[in-house]
Each structure stands twice: as structure tokens, then as C-alpha cells.
Coordinates of C-alpha atoms and ligand atoms in Angstrom, one line a residue:
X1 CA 175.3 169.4 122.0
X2 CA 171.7 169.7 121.6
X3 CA 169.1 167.7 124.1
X4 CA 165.6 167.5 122.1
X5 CA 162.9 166.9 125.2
X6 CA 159.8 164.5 124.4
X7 CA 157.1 166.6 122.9
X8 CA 155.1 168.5 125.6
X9 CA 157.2 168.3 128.1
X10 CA 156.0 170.6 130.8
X11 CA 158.6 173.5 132.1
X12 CA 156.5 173.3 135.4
X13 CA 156.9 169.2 136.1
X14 CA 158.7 167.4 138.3
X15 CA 161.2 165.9 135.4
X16 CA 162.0 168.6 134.1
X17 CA 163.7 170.8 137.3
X18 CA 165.2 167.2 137.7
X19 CA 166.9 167.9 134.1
X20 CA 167.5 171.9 135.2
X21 CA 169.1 170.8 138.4
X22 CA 172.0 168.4 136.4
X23 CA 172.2 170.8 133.8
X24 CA 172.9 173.8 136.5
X25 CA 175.4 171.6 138.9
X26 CA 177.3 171.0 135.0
X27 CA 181.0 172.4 135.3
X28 CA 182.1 175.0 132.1
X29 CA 178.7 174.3 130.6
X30 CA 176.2 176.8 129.7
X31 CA 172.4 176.1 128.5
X32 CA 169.9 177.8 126.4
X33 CA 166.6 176.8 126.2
X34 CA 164.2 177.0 122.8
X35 CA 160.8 176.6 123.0
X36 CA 159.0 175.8 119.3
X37 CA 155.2 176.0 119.9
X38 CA 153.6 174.6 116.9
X39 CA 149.8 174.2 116.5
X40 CA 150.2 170.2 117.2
X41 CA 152.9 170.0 120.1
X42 CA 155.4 172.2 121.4
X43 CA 159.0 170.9 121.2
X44 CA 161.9 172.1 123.3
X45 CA 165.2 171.9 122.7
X46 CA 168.2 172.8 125.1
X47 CA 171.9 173.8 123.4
X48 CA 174.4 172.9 125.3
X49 CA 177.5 175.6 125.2
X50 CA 181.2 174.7 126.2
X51 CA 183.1 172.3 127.2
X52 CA 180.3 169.7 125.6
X53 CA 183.0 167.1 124.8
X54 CA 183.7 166.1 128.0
X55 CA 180.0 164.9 128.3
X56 CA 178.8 161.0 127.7
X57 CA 175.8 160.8 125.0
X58 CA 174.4 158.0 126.7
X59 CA 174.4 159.3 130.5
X60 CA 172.7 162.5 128.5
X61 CA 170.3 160.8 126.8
X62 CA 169.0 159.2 130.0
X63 CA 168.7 162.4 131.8
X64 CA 164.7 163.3 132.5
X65 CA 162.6 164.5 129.9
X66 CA 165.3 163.8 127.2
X67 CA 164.4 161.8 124.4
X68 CA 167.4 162.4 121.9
X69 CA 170.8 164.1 122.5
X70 CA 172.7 165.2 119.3
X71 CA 176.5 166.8 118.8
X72 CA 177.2 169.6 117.0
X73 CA 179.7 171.0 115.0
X74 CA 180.6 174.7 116.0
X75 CA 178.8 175.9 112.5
X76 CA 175.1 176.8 112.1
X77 CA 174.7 174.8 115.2
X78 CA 170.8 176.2 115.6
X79 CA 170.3 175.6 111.4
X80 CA 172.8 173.3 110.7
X81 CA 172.9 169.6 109.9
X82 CA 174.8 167.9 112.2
X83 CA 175.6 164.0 112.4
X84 CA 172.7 161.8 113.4
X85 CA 170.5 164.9 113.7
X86 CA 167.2 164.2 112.7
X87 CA 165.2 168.1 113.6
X88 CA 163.1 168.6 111.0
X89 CA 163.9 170.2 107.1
X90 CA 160.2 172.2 107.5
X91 CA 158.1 174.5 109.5
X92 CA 154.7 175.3 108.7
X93 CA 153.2 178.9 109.0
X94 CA 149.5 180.1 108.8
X95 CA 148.2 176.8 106.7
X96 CA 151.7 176.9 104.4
X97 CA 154.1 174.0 104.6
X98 CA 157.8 175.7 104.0
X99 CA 160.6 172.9 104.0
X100 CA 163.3 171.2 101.4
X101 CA 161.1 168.8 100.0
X102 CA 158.6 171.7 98.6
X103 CA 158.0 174.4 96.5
X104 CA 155.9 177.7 97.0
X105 CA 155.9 180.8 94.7
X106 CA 155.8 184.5 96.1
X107 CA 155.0 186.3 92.6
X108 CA 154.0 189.8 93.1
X109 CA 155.1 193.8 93.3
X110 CA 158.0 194.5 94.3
X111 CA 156.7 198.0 95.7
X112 CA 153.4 198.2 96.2
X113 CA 152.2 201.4 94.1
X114 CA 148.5 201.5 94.3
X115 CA 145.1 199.7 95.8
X116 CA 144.6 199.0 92.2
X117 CA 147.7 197.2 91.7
X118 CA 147.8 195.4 94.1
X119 CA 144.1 193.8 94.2
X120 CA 144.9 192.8 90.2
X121 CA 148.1 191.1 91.2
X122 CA 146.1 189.2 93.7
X123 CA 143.3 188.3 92.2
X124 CA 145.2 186.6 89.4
X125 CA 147.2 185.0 91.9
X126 CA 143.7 183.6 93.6
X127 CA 142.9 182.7 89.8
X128 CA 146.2 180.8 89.5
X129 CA 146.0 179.0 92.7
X130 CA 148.6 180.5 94.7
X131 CA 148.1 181.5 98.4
X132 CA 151.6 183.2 98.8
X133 CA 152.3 186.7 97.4
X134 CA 155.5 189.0 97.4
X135 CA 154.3 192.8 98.3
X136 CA 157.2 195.5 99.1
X137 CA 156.4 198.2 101.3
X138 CA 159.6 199.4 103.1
X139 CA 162.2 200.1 100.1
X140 CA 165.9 199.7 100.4
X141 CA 167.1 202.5 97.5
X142 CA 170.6 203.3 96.5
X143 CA 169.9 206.3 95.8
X144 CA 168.2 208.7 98.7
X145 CA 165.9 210.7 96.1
X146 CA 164.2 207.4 94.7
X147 CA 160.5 206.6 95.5
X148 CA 161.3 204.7 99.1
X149 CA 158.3 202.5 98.8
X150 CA 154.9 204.1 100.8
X151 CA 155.9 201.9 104.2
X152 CA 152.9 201.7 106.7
X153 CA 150.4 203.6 104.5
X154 CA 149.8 201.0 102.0
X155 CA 149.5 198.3 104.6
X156 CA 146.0 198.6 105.4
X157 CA 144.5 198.3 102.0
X158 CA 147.5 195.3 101.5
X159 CA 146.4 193.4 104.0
X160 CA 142.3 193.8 103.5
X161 CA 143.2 192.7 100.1
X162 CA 144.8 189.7 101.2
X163 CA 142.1 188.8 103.0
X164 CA 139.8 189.2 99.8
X165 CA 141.9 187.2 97.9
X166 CA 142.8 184.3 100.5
X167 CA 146.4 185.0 100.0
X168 CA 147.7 183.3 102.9
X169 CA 151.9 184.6 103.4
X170 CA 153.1 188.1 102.2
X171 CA 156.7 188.4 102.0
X172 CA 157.6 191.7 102.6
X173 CA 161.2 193.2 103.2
X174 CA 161.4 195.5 106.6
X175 CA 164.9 197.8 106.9
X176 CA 164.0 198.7 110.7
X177 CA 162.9 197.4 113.8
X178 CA 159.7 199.6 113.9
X179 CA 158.5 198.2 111.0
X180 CA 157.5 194.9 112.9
X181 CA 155.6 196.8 115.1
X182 CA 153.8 198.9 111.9
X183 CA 153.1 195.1 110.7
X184 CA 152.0 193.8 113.3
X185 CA 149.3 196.9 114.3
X186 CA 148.5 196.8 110.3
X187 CA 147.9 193.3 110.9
X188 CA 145.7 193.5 113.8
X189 CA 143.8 196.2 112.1
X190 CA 142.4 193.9 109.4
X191 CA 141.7 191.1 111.3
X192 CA 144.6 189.2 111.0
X193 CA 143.7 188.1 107.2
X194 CA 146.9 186.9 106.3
X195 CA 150.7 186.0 107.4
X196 CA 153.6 187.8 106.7
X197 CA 157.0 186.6 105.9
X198 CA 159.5 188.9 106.9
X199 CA 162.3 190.0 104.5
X200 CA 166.0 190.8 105.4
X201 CA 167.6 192.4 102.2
X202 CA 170.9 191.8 100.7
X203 CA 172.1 195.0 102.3
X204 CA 171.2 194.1 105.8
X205 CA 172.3 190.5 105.4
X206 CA 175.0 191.6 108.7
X207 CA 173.0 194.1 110.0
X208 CA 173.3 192.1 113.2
X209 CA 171.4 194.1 115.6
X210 CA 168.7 193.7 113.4
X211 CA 168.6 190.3 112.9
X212 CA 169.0 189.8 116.3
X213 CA 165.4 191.8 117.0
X214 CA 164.0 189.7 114.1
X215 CA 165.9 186.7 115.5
X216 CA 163.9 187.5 119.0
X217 CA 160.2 187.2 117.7
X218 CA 158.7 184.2 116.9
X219 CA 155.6 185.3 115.5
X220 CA 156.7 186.0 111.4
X221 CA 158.8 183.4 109.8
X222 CA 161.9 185.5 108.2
X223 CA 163.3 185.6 104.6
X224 CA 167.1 186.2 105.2
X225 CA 168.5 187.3 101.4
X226 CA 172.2 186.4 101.0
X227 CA 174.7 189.5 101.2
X228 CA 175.7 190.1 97.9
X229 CA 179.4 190.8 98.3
X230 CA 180.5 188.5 101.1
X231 CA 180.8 184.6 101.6
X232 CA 177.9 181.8 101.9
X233 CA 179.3 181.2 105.2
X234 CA 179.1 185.0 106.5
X235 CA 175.2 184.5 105.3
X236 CA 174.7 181.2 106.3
X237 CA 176.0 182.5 110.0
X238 CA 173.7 186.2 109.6
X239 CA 170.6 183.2 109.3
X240 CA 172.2 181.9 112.5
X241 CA 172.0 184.9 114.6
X242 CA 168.2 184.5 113.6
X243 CA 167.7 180.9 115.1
X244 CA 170.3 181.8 117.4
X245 CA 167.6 184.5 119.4
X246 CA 164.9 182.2 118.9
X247 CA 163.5 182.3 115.7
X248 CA 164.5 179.4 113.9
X249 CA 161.6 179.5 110.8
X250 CA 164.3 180.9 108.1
X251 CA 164.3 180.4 105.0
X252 CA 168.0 181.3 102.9
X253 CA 167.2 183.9 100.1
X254 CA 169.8 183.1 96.5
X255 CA 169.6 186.8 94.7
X256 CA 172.5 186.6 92.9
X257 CA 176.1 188.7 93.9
X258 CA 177.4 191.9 92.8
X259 CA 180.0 191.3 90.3
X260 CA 180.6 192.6 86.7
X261 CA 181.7 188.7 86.1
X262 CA 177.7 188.1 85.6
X263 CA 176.9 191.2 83.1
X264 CA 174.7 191.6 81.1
X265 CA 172.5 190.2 83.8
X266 CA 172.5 192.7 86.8
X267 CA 174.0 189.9 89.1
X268 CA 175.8 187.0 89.2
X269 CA 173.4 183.8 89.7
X270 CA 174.2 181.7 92.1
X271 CA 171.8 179.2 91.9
X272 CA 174.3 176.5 91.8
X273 CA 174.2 177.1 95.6
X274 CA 171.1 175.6 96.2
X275 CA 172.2 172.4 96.9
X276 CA 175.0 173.7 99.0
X277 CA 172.9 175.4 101.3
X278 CA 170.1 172.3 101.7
X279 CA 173.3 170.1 102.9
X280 CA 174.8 172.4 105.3
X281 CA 171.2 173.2 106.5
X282 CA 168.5 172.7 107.4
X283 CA 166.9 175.7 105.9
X284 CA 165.0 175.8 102.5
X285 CA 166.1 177.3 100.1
X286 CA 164.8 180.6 98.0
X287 CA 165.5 181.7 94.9
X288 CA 165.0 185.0 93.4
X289 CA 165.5 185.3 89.4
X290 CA 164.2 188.8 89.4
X291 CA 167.1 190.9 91.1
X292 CA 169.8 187.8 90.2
X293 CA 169.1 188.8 86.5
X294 CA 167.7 192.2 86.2
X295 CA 165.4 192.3 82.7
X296 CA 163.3 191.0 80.6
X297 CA 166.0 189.8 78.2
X298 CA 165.1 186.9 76.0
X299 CA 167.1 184.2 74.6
X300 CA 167.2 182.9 70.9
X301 CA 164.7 180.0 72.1
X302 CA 161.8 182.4 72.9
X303 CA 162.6 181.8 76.8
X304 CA 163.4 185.1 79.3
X305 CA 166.7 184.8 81.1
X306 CA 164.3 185.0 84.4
X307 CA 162.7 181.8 83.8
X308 CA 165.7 180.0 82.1
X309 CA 167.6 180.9 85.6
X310 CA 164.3 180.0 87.4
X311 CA 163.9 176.4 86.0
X312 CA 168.2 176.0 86.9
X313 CA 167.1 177.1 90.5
X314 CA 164.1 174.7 90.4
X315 CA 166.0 171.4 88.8
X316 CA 168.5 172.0 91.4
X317 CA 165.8 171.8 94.3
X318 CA 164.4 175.3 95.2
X319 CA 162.0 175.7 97.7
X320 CA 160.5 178.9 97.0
X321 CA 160.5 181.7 94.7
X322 CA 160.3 185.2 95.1
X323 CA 159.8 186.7 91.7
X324 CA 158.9 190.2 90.5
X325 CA 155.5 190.5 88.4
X326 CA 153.6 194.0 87.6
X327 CA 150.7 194.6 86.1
X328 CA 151.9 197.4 84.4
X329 CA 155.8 197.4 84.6
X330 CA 155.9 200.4 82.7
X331 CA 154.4 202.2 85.8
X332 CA 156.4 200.7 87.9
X333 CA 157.6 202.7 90.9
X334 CA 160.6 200.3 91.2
X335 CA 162.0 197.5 89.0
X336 CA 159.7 197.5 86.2
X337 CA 162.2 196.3 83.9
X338 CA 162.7 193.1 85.2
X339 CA 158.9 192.4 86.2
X340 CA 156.6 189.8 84.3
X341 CA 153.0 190.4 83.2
X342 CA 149.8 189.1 85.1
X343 CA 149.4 187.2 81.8
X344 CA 152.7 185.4 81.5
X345 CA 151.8 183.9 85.3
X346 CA 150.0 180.7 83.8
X347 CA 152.9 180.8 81.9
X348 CA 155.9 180.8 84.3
X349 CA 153.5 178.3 86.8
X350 CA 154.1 175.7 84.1
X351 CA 157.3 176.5 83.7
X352 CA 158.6 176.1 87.1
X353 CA 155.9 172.6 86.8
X354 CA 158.1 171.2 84.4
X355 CA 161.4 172.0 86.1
X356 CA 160.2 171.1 89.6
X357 CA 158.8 167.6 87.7
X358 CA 162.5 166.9 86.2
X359 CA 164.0 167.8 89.8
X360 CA 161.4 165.1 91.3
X361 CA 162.3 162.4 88.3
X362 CA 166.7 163.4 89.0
X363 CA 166.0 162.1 92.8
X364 CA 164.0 159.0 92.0
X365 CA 166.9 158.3 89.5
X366 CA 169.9 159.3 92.5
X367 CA 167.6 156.9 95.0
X368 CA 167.7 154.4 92.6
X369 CA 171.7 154.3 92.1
X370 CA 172.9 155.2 95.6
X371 CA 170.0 153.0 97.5
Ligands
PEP401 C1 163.7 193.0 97.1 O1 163.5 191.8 97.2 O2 162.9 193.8 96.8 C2 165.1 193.4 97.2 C3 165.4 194.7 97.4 O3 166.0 192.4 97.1 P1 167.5 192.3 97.5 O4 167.6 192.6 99.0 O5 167.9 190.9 97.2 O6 168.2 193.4 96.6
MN402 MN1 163.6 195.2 93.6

């Protein structure tokens, strides 16, 4: 069960060591508190573990301080949907709205390779209107004698540039616990110009003692990629961990799984798992077409595989996608085959404009008939 406090309530006031005083003299029932501070309000919420069932809603909801109680099913009980639960579907996160009803694009390198590089890619994001960008700097590489990205060195010049270019969110993979504190310092360093979205990688979708350090700060939101060989619900529960320590701004990362059933593209999309994921959830939803398909194969009607898998992600009500771009692929320290050009952006912007307009027009039409 889940008590949701009034907004503001204060830890220190009278009402609320009423509410701690029931909640402690509560047989076979555990508590954990969340605290959300958000630039408005801050909201508290207090999960109730254990024999919940045995509780009345109504004598809970009259308690002090509370001004909804909710029950929950034992899944995704931070992140889940759960009957008559009405926690919100967005979080917002330096100026950026991220939630199901929305759509942001994180185009950009997936390893940073040079100051040069990287100030192109942003400047043409600028150009193109986009205050997100994708940047990687810690590399997760199969194989140990491949370029492993250049880590905290490049951050400086990263984030100065971000500043230059008013990108607001970077999402950038970390494989290591340190690497928040490299972030963070990097951050600090330049001023705090911009946000970064942290990145969990397919590989270390169950690295659970990772998550759960991600999971325990609440200053970066976290981009949790699903684990390419196991089940939605063994991802679905790796984004739990995260809420489950405290950080509850996740959003669920579709890159495709590791199958030969897929080829030629380098992994199976999944995309059709969008949906799936905004119902059990209240997460949004990322796609990434890059690493789901793998090149820059083109179809007998002109279009790329990436953005034909792009606009099925999009039409099926994406939230955000995390696509590959390079200035100059063939350079590329890492992925180059599949990256687009700065000048197909314009391009794949009105692309994803017309897919994310034909998603908007399918849930007028579903209102319509189910209304
Ligand atoms: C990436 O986004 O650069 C990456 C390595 O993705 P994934 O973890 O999905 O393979
Ligand atoms: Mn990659």
C-alpha cells in the first residue's frame, strides 16, 4: 500500500509524528519513506510493506497528513500502475519535461572522439532546436582491446560545450559507480551548464549493486536499457531496484535483443513493447533504432531501416529516442556503421514529426470509439 501525504507536508510537524506513531505501533508492517523534491512542491510518499491486506483504506486515508492511500500489486510497486493510482506518468529535469505523453530526441555520438566532434554535433543540434543530446564517454566493449571510450578526460570540454550550445540533458552511459562522482566533479567544474541523464547499458541491466548506487542518488534521472537476453519483467524489476533506493526518475530504454531471429539487423526490435511497458508503468518509454538495427541499410523505398524502425517506435507512442549520429561515421571510434550524418538531422526530425503526428491522430481516433 502506498500513502501519498499532502504536498509539503513537513517531516518536523505535529501531524506528521502523529502518522509515524500509528505507522510504528502497526503489527507485521514495515514503512519506507520517499521524499520527491521537485522545484514546485515536495511530495512524500510512504510504502507500506507486509501484511498490508489486513489494513482498512478508509481508516488509512484518514490518518494525518494523508491525502490518498493506494494498493498495490507485489510488481513494480515503486513504477508500476496499480488500480486507482493516479502518481504521475512525468518527471521534469533541468527545464525538460520527460513523461508518456511526450517525445524528446537524444541524437548524438555514441563515443565522444574529439572537441571537434562533438561541438559540430551540437551546434547542429542547437540549429535543429533540440536541447537534449546523447554523448558516450565510458564504453562498454566486447572485446578488451577496442577503443574503451576516453571516460573523465573528455568530460570537461563535453560539458563546456553543452553550455555553448544550450543543450540542456546529456545522456551518457556509466559502467561504474565512480563514474558518478567523475560526473558530477566534471559537472561542477563547468559550472553546472547542463544535466546529465545517466545510462545503464544492456549488459548491466542486473548489475544490481549498481543499480542500487544509481537507485540511491536522486540528483541525475537514469536511462535503464533493457537486458538483451532476459525477460521484460526481469528489466522492468532491474528499473525497480532504481525507484526502489530512491530514484524513481527512470525512463525504460527498448534496444532491441540478441537473437539471430532478427538478422540482418544486429538485433531483434522490440518496439512492439512500447505499449507494454507504458501500461504496466509508469515509466516512459525509450527507443533506440541505432543498436536495435545496426547499419545504415536502406529499403527499396529510399527509407533507412533506422528510421523505418524509428517511426514503428514513434506511432506506437515513444517517449524518447536515443539515436546514433556522427559527423564523420567513417572516423568513428565506435559504431560508425550504423550512425546518421549531421545533414540527414532535419531529415530524421521530420520524420519522427510525421510519425509522432499519426500516433497523436490513432489516440484521438481510440478516444473517440472507447469514450
Ligand atoms: C550505447 O547506448 O552506447 C550502448 C552501448 O547501448 P546498449 O547498452 O543498448 O548496447
Ligand atoms: Mn554503440
Amino acid at each position: 500500500m502506498i500513502l501519498i501525504l499532502a504536498p509539503d507536508t513537513d517531516p518536523q510537524g505535529n501531524d506528521y509524528h502523529r502518522l509515524m506513531d500509528h505507522l510504528n505501533n502497526l503489527s507485521s508492517i514495515k514503512y519506507r519513506v520517499h521524499q520527491e523534491k521537485g522545484t514546485q512542491q515536495t511530495l512524500t510518499e510512504i510504502y507500506l510493506i507486509g501484511d498490508t491486506h489486513a489494513l482498512n483504506m478508509d481508516d488509512m486515508r484518514s490518518l494525518p497528513c494523508v491525502e490518498r492511500a493506494v494498493r498495490i500489486s507485489e510488481e513494480y510497486r515503486v513504477l508500476g500502475r496499480h488500480k486507482d493510482d493516479s502518481r504521475p506518468t512525468s518527471f521534469e529535469y533541468n527545464g525538460i519535461t520527460f513523461g508518456q505523453h511526450n517525445l524528446n530526441v537524444f541524437a548524438g555520438l555514441c563515443a565522444v572522439n574529439s572537441p571537434e566532434h562533438v561541438e559540430a554535433m551540437m551546434k547542429v543540434l542547437q540549429e535543429n532546436g533540440q536541447p537534449c543530446a546523447r554523448m558516450g564517454a565510458y564504453k562498454p566493449r566486447t572485446n578488451p582491446y577496442s577503443f574503451q571510450g576516453f571516460g573523465k578526460t573528455c568530460l570537461p570540454y563535453v560539458f563546456e560545450l553543452a553550455g555553448k550550445y544550450d543543450i540542456k540533458v546529456i545522456a551518457m552511459e556509466i559502467t561504474h559507480e565512480s563514474h558518478i562522482d567523475e560526473i558530477n566533479e566534471a559537472l561542477e567544474q563547468a559550472g553546472n551548464a547542463t544535466g546529465v541523464m545517466l545510462q545503464i547499458g544492456t549488459r548491466n541491466t542486473q548489475n544490481f549493486e549498481l543499480l542500487k548506487i544509481v537507485g540511491r542518488q536522486q540528483r541525475h534521472p537514469v536511462l535503464l536499457k533493457r537486458g538483451f537476453g532476459i525477460t521484460l519483467e526481469e528489466s522492468l524489476n532491474a528499473a525497480e531496484y532504481l525507484a526502489s533506493e530512491g530514484n524513481s526518475k527512470v525512463i525504460f530504454g527498448l534496444r532491441g535483443m540478441k537473437t539471430n531471429m532478427g538478422d540482418p539487423h544486429r538485433n531483434f526490435v522490440d518496439f512492439a513493447h512500447v505499449p507494454v511497458v507504458k501500461r504496466l508503468t509508469r515509466m516512459p518509454v525509450c527507443i533506440d533504432p541505432s543498436h536495435s538495427v545496426g547499419s545504415r541499410d536502406i529499403a527499396p523505398d529510399n527509407i533507412l531501416d533506422v528510421m523505418h524502425v524509428t517511426a514503428q517506435g514513434i506511432i506506437a507512442g515513444a517517449n524518447m529516442v536515443l539515436v546514433d549520429f556522427h559527423p564523420e561515421p567513417k572516423v568513428a571510434l565506435v559504431d560508425g556503421p550504423q550512425a546518421l550524418t549531421l545533414k540527414e538531422l532535419p531529415y530524421f526530425l521530420e520524420d519522427i514529426r510525421i510519425a509522432r503526428s499519426a500516433y497523436e491522430a490513432r489516440v484521438v481516433l481510440a478516444e473517440k470509439v472507447f469514450k
